[in-house]
Coordinates of C-alpha atoms in Angstrom, one line a residue:
X1 CA -99.8 116.9 50.8
X2 CA -96.8 115.4 49.1
X3 CA -97.0 115.6 45.3
X4 CA -100.8 115.6 45.5
X5 CA -100.9 112.5 47.7
X6 CA -102.1 112.3 51.3
X7 CA -99.5 111.8 54.0
X8 CA -100.7 110.5 57.3
X9 CA -98.8 110.5 60.6
X10 CA -99.6 107.5 62.8
X11 CA -98.8 108.3 66.4
X12 CA -96.8 106.3 68.8
X13 CA -96.0 108.3 72.0
X14 CA -93.5 105.6 73.1
X15 CA -91.2 106.7 70.2
X16 CA -91.2 110.3 71.2
X17 CA -88.1 111.3 73.2
X18 CA -89.6 114.5 74.6
X19 CA -93.1 115.8 75.2
X20 CA -95.7 113.9 73.0
X21 CA -98.0 116.8 72.5
X22 CA -95.1 119.1 71.6
X23 CA -94.2 116.5 68.9
X24 CA -97.8 116.5 67.7
X25 CA -97.6 120.2 67.4
X26 CA -94.5 120.0 65.3
X27 CA -95.9 117.3 63.0
X28 CA -99.2 119.2 62.6
X29 CA -97.3 122.3 61.5
X30 CA -95.6 120.3 58.7
X31 CA -97.0 121.3 55.3
X32 CA -96.6 117.8 53.9
X33 CA -98.7 116.1 56.7
X34 CA -102.5 115.9 56.0
X35 CA -103.8 113.5 58.6
X36 CA -102.9 112.5 62.2
X37 CA -104.1 109.0 63.0
X38 CA -104.0 108.5 66.8
X39 CA -102.9 105.0 67.3
X40 CA -102.3 104.4 71.0
X41 CA -103.4 100.8 71.5
X42 CA -102.3 100.3 75.1
X43 CA -104.6 102.9 76.5
X44 CA -108.0 102.2 78.1
X45 CA -110.9 103.7 76.1
X46 CA -111.3 106.5 78.7
X47 CA -107.6 107.4 78.6
X48 CA -107.6 107.2 74.8
X49 CA -110.5 109.6 74.5
X50 CA -108.8 112.1 76.8
X51 CA -105.6 112.0 74.8
X52 CA -107.5 112.1 71.5
X53 CA -109.3 115.2 72.6
X54 CA -105.9 116.9 73.1
X55 CA -104.5 115.8 69.8
X56 CA -107.5 116.7 67.7
X57 CA -107.4 120.3 69.0
X58 CA -103.8 120.6 67.8
X59 CA -104.5 119.0 64.5
X60 CA -107.5 121.2 63.7
X61 CA -105.6 124.3 64.8
X62 CA -103.2 123.5 61.9
X63 CA -106.0 122.6 59.5
X64 CA -105.2 118.8 59.6
X65 CA -107.7 115.9 59.8
X66 CA -107.5 113.8 63.0
X67 CA -108.5 110.1 62.8
X68 CA -109.3 107.9 65.8
X69 CA -107.8 104.4 65.6
X70 CA -108.6 101.0 66.9
X71 CA -111.1 99.5 69.4
X72 CA -110.8 102.6 71.5
X73 CA -112.4 104.5 68.6
X74 CA -115.5 102.4 69.1
X75 CA -115.5 102.9 72.9
X76 CA -114.3 99.4 73.6
X77 CA -111.2 98.0 75.2
X78 CA -108.7 96.3 72.8
X79 CA -108.5 93.2 75.0
X80 CA -112.1 93.1 75.9
X81 CA -113.3 89.6 75.4
X82 CA -116.9 90.7 75.6
X83 CA -116.6 92.6 72.4
X84 CA -115.4 89.5 70.5
X85 CA -118.1 87.5 72.2
X86 CA -120.7 89.9 71.0
X87 CA -119.6 89.5 67.5
X88 CA -119.9 85.7 67.8
X89 CA -123.3 86.0 69.3
X90 CA -124.5 88.3 66.5
X91 CA -123.2 86.0 63.8
X92 CA -125.3 83.2 65.4
X93 CA -128.4 85.4 65.4
X94 CA -128.5 85.6 69.2
X95 CA -129.2 88.6 71.3
X96 CA -126.4 90.5 72.9
X97 CA -126.8 92.9 75.9
X98 CA -127.7 96.5 75.1
X99 CA -124.7 97.7 77.2
X100 CA -122.4 95.9 74.7
X101 CA -124.2 97.5 71.8
X102 CA -123.5 101.0 73.1
X103 CA -119.8 100.2 73.3
X104 CA -119.6 99.6 69.5
X105 CA -120.1 103.2 68.5
X106 CA -117.7 105.9 67.3
X107 CA -119.9 108.7 68.7
X108 CA -117.7 109.4 71.7
X109 CA -114.6 110.2 69.5
X110 CA -116.9 111.9 67.0
X111 CA -118.1 114.2 69.8
X112 CA -114.4 115.0 70.5
X113 CA -114.1 116.2 66.9
X114 CA -112.8 113.1 65.1
X115 CA -112.8 113.5 61.3
X116 CA -112.9 109.7 60.9
X117 CA -112.0 106.3 62.3
X118 CA -109.5 103.7 61.3
X119 CA -110.1 100.2 62.4
X120 CA -108.4 96.8 62.2
X121 CA -110.4 94.5 59.9
X122 CA -111.8 92.4 62.8
X123 CA -113.1 95.6 64.5
X124 CA -114.7 96.8 61.3
X125 CA -116.4 93.4 60.8
X126 CA -117.7 93.5 64.4
X127 CA -119.0 97.0 64.1
X128 CA -120.8 96.4 60.8
X129 CA -122.2 93.2 62.1
X130 CA -123.6 94.9 65.2
X131 CA -125.3 97.6 63.0
X132 CA -126.7 95.1 60.6
X133 CA -128.1 92.8 63.3
X134 CA -129.9 95.6 65.0
X135 CA -131.2 97.1 61.7
X136 CA -129.3 100.3 62.4
X137 CA -127.7 102.3 59.7
X138 CA -123.9 102.4 59.8
X139 CA -122.8 105.1 62.1
X140 CA -121.0 107.0 59.3
X141 CA -124.4 107.4 57.6
X142 CA -125.9 108.7 60.8
X143 CA -123.4 111.5 60.8
X144 CA -121.2 110.1 63.6
X145 CA -118.1 109.8 61.4
X146 CA -117.6 110.8 57.8
X147 CA -114.4 108.8 57.0
X148 CA -113.8 105.2 57.6
X149 CA -110.5 103.4 57.0
X150 CA -109.3 99.8 57.6
X151 CA -106.1 97.9 57.9
X152 CA -105.4 95.2 55.3
X153 CA -102.5 92.9 54.6
X154 CA -103.7 91.2 51.4
X155 CA -105.7 92.0 48.2
X156 CA -108.5 89.9 49.6
X157 CA -108.6 92.0 52.7
X158 CA -108.6 95.2 50.7
X159 CA -111.7 93.9 48.9
X160 CA -113.4 93.0 52.1
X161 CA -112.6 96.4 53.6
X162 CA -114.3 98.0 50.6
X163 CA -117.3 95.7 50.9
X164 CA -117.7 96.8 54.6
X165 CA -117.9 100.5 53.6
X166 CA -114.3 101.6 54.0
X167 CA -113.3 104.7 52.1
X168 CA -109.7 103.7 52.1
X169 CA -107.4 101.0 53.5
X170 CA -103.8 100.7 54.5
X171 CA -101.8 97.9 53.0
X172 CA -98.8 96.7 55.1
X173 CA -96.1 96.1 55.7
X174 CA -94.5 97.4 52.5
X175 CA -91.0 97.5 53.9
X176 CA -89.3 96.1 56.9
X177 CA -90.4 97.9 60.1
X178 CA -89.3 97.9 63.7
X179 CA -93.0 98.1 64.7
X180 CA -93.6 94.6 63.5
X181 CA -90.1 93.0 63.1
X182 CA -91.5 89.5 62.5
X183 CA -93.7 90.5 59.6
X184 CA -92.3 89.8 56.1
X185 CA -92.3 93.0 54.0
X186 CA -94.6 92.8 50.9
X187 CA -92.5 95.1 48.8
X188 CA -93.3 97.8 46.2
X189 CA -94.3 95.3 43.5
X190 CA -97.0 93.9 45.7
X191 CA -98.1 97.4 46.5
X192 CA -98.4 98.2 42.8
X193 CA -100.4 95.1 42.2
X194 CA -102.7 95.8 45.1
X195 CA -103.3 99.4 44.0
X196 CA -104.4 98.1 40.6
X197 CA -106.7 95.5 41.9
X198 CA -108.2 97.2 45.0
X199 CA -111.7 98.7 44.7
X200 CA -110.7 101.6 47.1
X201 CA -107.7 103.9 47.6
X202 CA -104.7 102.2 49.1
X203 CA -102.3 103.8 51.6
X204 CA -98.8 102.4 51.9
X205 CA -97.8 101.5 55.5
X206 CA -94.8 99.9 57.1
X207 CA -91.2 101.1 57.0
X208 CA -92.2 104.2 55.0
X209 CA -89.7 106.9 55.6
X210 CA -88.9 110.0 53.5
X211 CA -86.6 107.8 51.4
X212 CA -89.4 105.4 50.5
X213 CA -92.2 107.9 49.6
X214 CA -91.3 108.0 45.9
X215 CA -91.4 104.3 45.5
X216 CA -94.8 104.1 47.2
X217 CA -96.3 106.8 45.1
X218 CA -94.8 105.4 41.9
X219 CA -96.5 102.1 42.8
X220 CA -99.8 103.9 42.7
X221 CA -100.5 104.5 46.4
X222 CA -103.2 107.1 47.1
X223 CA -101.2 108.1 50.2
X224 CA -98.5 107.0 52.7
X225 CA -98.6 106.5 56.4
X226 CA -95.5 107.3 58.5
X227 CA -94.8 106.6 62.1
X228 CA -91.2 106.4 63.1
X229 CA -90.1 109.1 60.7
X230 CA -92.5 111.6 62.3
X231 CA -92.5 110.5 65.9
X232 CA -88.8 110.6 66.5

């Protein structure tokens, strides 16, 4: 932790100049880092699970939480049109194939040892809609995952994330970031306002380096997510 707040490392193996797992080992050994969020969006779900299994072993060895990220955490491909089609079918009250239902489950990464999942808001909506349509309890209540986070970019999205059962949400981008160069930074003032209004803990994300941690914590963030500062 850093001054009593959670610090999460978001992975990006493309930023690592040397061996990715060796970098994960170094990050996991850092006292200030609490979580490692495995965000490797370009991988197939199978490749993602294989990499996640390696990262989670390192994270747990150092006593850190390891969070699965994105569509891959639900066993689906990020570009899989069938997943989005399923969401549309469910919203219309129509039946979707059982094979597709199985894809929207975090149980595979849970079996790898995931401490939680972090989802884009559209993925969280789809997952919750699938559970509700089938009369199933959310997977986190079934014991598949104990921690659920979501990505938000406005106060309204923070509120929606909470209504969908998220335990926390990231709010981004706070500062200019090379990861999303075209996105206008929200700024520390917007972060402070969001932290006051949001019904769940807010994590600052986007351009957060060591020199920006204090500003985010002073704004009321429950934690900070860092990528470039910890992957390079």
